[in-house]
Amino acid sequence: MFVLYTLIGFFSSIVGAISGIGGGVIIKPVLDGISSFDVSVISFLSGNTVLAMTTSTLIRSRKSEITINKRTSSLMASGGILGGIGGKYLFDIIRKGFDSQAVIGVTQSSILIILCIGVIVFTLYKQKIVPMHRDDSVFSIFIGVLLGGIASFLGIGGGPINLAVLYFFFSMDSKTAALNSIYIIFFSQAANLIFSLFTGRIPDFNITILALMIGGGILGGITGAHLSHHMTHRQVDKLFIGVLSGIIILCMYNLSSWII
């Protein structure tokens, strides 16, 4: 069973590194489906695996021809930190208020399904959409707060809507958006971990499982960064759509199990 957790971290991180969705959006519904972990434990495992993946991906991508728009992405990362903290607070309020794993699971899965469907439609028709080129600081921070809040509340350590937002508002192509998304997610997840440590919000978890998933995340991040170098923008988009479609199916399965 321990090998399975390593493979989940590894393959999720490969896809997350290539597409820029972080990997947590895959890890979260998979762990929902195969484990009996509390939702807070799943969020913690997912977030730290994603942090390991983004770290290794950014190190591996330093010599890449794809560049990070440090001004815009740093502003979004700053907003993501604030949004991440807000999303955690909202998650805790709902978790304590309802005291029901099913209610939280249904809420998270439903929102994720809606987001994934919306992003798939956007990606399929984005060639017909004229992107903007916003570069004002306040707007960049606001978008970061929004993305960070959604990712933190859903416990996915990233977000399927990052690439759509970076394309539409900041005119980034698929590969550039993916790397900038990884950069933003890195800071958001690092801040979430620090926040959890300082506030004592660390759930009870199996340290072996966390270590294996982090190891898988590091190897997956390195592998994904390497593979991305040899892929076209169209291939990245196809992978992105395929992954989101799989996530929708998995979330619908999890929804049925919670409702029934």
PDB file of N, CA and C in Angstrom, residues 69-76 131-143 165-166 168-172:
ATOM      1  N   ASN A  69       7.446  35.433 -15.439  1.00  0.00           N
ATOM      2  CA  ASN A  69       7.184  36.866 -15.321  1.00  0.00           C
ATOM      3  C   ASN A  69       7.192  37.194 -13.828  1.00  0.00           C
ATOM      4  N   LYS A  70       8.385  37.504 -13.314  1.00  0.00           N
ATOM      5  CA  LYS A  70       8.545  37.590 -11.867  1.00  0.00           C
ATOM      6  C   LYS A  70       7.722  38.706 -11.236  1.00  0.00           C
ATOM      7  N   ARG A  71       7.536  39.802 -11.931  1.00  0.00           N
ATOM      8  CA  ARG A  71       6.766  40.891 -11.349  1.00  0.00           C
ATOM      9  C   ARG A  71       5.302  40.487 -11.162  1.00  0.00           C
ATOM     10  N   THR A  72       4.678  40.070 -12.261  1.00  0.00           N
ATOM     11  CA  THR A  72       3.260  39.688 -12.206  1.00  0.00           C
ATOM     12  C   THR A  72       3.049  38.471 -11.321  1.00  0.00           C
ATOM     13  N   SER A  73       3.873  37.442 -11.502  1.00  0.00           N
ATOM     14  CA  SER A  73       3.689  36.210 -10.748  1.00  0.00           C
ATOM     15  C   SER A  73       4.008  36.391  -9.265  1.00  0.00           C
ATOM     16  N   SER A  74       4.962  37.259  -8.944  1.00  0.00           N
ATOM     17  CA  SER A  74       5.274  37.516  -7.529  1.00  0.00           C
ATOM     18  C   SER A  74       4.113  38.248  -6.849  1.00  0.00           C
ATOM     19  N   LEU A  75       3.498  39.173  -7.577  1.00  0.00           N
ATOM     20  CA  LEU A  75       2.328  39.866  -7.036  1.00  0.00           C
ATOM     21  C   LEU A  75       1.180  38.884  -6.827  1.00  0.00           C
ATOM     22  N   MET A  76       0.985  37.997  -7.795  1.00  0.00           N
ATOM     23  CA  MET A  76      -0.065  36.986  -7.661  1.00  0.00           C
ATOM     24  C   MET A  76       0.252  36.016  -6.529  1.00  0.00           C
ATOM     25  N   PRO A 131      -7.058  37.369 -25.641  1.00  0.00           N
ATOM     26  CA  PRO A 131      -6.594  37.574 -24.269  1.00  0.00           C
ATOM     27  C   PRO A 131      -6.300  39.032 -23.960  1.00  0.00           C
ATOM     28  N   MET A 132      -6.385  39.375 -22.702  1.00  0.00           N
ATOM     29  CA  MET A 132      -6.016  40.723 -22.256  1.00  0.00           C
ATOM     30  C   MET A 132      -4.527  40.747 -21.925  1.00  0.00           C
ATOM     31  N   HIS A 133      -4.054  41.918 -21.545  1.00  0.00           N
ATOM     32  CA  HIS A 133      -2.660  42.016 -21.085  1.00  0.00           C
ATOM     33  C   HIS A 133      -2.626  42.975 -19.899  1.00  0.00           C
ATOM     34  N   ARG A 134      -3.161  42.511 -18.777  1.00  0.00           N
ATOM     35  CA  ARG A 134      -3.189  43.338 -17.578  1.00  0.00           C
ATOM     36  C   ARG A 134      -1.844  43.278 -16.868  1.00  0.00           C
ATOM     37  N   ASP A 135      -1.375  44.403 -16.387  1.00  0.00           N
ATOM     38  CA  ASP A 135      -0.105  44.394 -15.658  1.00  0.00           C
ATOM     39  C   ASP A 135      -0.141  45.284 -14.414  1.00  0.00           C
ATOM     40  N   ASP A 136      -1.366  45.743 -14.039  1.00  0.00           N
ATOM     41  CA  ASP A 136      -1.453  46.593 -12.852  1.00  0.00           C
ATOM     42  C   ASP A 136      -1.357  45.742 -11.588  1.00  0.00           C
ATOM     43  N   SER A 137      -0.688  46.285 -10.587  1.00  0.00           N
ATOM     44  CA  SER A 137      -0.351  45.543  -9.375  1.00  0.00           C
ATOM     45  C   SER A 137      -1.571  45.088  -8.584  1.00  0.00           C
ATOM     46  N   VAL A 138      -2.518  45.990  -8.381  1.00  0.00           N
ATOM     47  CA  VAL A 138      -3.695  45.672  -7.570  1.00  0.00           C
ATOM     48  C   VAL A 138      -4.473  44.516  -8.181  1.00  0.00           C
ATOM     49  N   PHE A 139      -4.636  44.534  -9.483  1.00  0.00           N
ATOM     50  CA  PHE A 139      -5.381  43.473 -10.157  1.00  0.00           C
ATOM     51  C   PHE A 139      -4.657  42.142 -10.022  1.00  0.00           C
ATOM     52  N   SER A 140      -3.334  42.141 -10.174  1.00  0.00           N
ATOM     53  CA  SER A 140      -2.544  40.912 -10.059  1.00  0.00           C
ATOM     54  C   SER A 140      -2.676  40.315  -8.661  1.00  0.00           C
ATOM     55  N   ILE A 141      -2.626  41.170  -7.642  1.00  0.00           N
ATOM     56  CA  ILE A 141      -2.768  40.698  -6.259  1.00  0.00           C
ATOM     57  C   ILE A 141      -4.165  40.132  -6.028  1.00  0.00           C
ATOM     58  N   PHE A 142      -5.167  40.816  -6.561  1.00  0.00           N
ATOM     59  CA  PHE A 142      -6.558  40.354  -6.408  1.00  0.00           C
ATOM     60  C   PHE A 142      -6.743  38.975  -7.022  1.00  0.00           C
ATOM     61  N   ILE A 143      -6.209  38.767  -8.229  1.00  0.00           N
ATOM     62  CA  ILE A 143      -6.314  37.457  -8.885  1.00  0.00           C
ATOM     63  C   ILE A 143      -5.601  36.399  -8.051  1.00  0.00           C
ATOM     64  N   VAL A 165      -6.684  31.572 -16.296  1.00  0.00           N
ATOM     65  CA  VAL A 165      -6.553  32.954 -15.828  1.00  0.00           C
ATOM     66  C   VAL A 165      -5.288  33.601 -16.393  1.00  0.00           C
ATOM     67  N   LEU A 166      -4.177  32.873 -16.361  1.00  0.00           N
ATOM     68  CA  LEU A 166      -2.909  33.421 -16.853  1.00  0.00           C
ATOM     69  C   LEU A 166      -2.961  33.668 -18.362  1.00  0.00           C
ATOM     70  N   PHE A 168      -5.885  34.247 -20.164  1.00  0.00           N
ATOM     71  CA  PHE A 168      -6.883  35.262 -20.496  1.00  0.00           C
ATOM     72  C   PHE A 168      -6.479  36.669 -20.040  1.00  0.00           C
ATOM     73  N   PHE A 169      -5.979  36.781 -18.812  1.00  0.00           N
ATOM     74  CA  PHE A 169      -5.680  38.110 -18.276  1.00  0.00           C
ATOM     75  C   PHE A 169      -4.250  38.581 -18.548  1.00  0.00           C
ATOM     76  N   PHE A 170      -3.321  37.641 -18.776  1.00  0.00           N
ATOM     77  CA  PHE A 170      -1.919  38.033 -18.893  1.00  0.00           C
ATOM     78  C   PHE A 170      -1.251  37.533 -20.175  1.00  0.00           C
ATOM     79  N   SER A 171      -2.046  37.029 -21.116  1.00  0.00           N
ATOM     80  CA  SER A 171      -1.577  36.662 -22.461  1.00  0.00           C
ATOM     81  C   SER A 171      -0.416  35.667 -22.459  1.00  0.00           C
ATOM     82  N   MET A 172      -0.431  34.697 -21.553  1.00  0.00           N
ATOM     83  CA  MET A 172       0.639  33.697 -21.497  1.00  0.00           C
ATOM     84  C   MET A 172       0.239  32.459 -22.286  1.00  0.00           C
TER      85      MET A 172
END
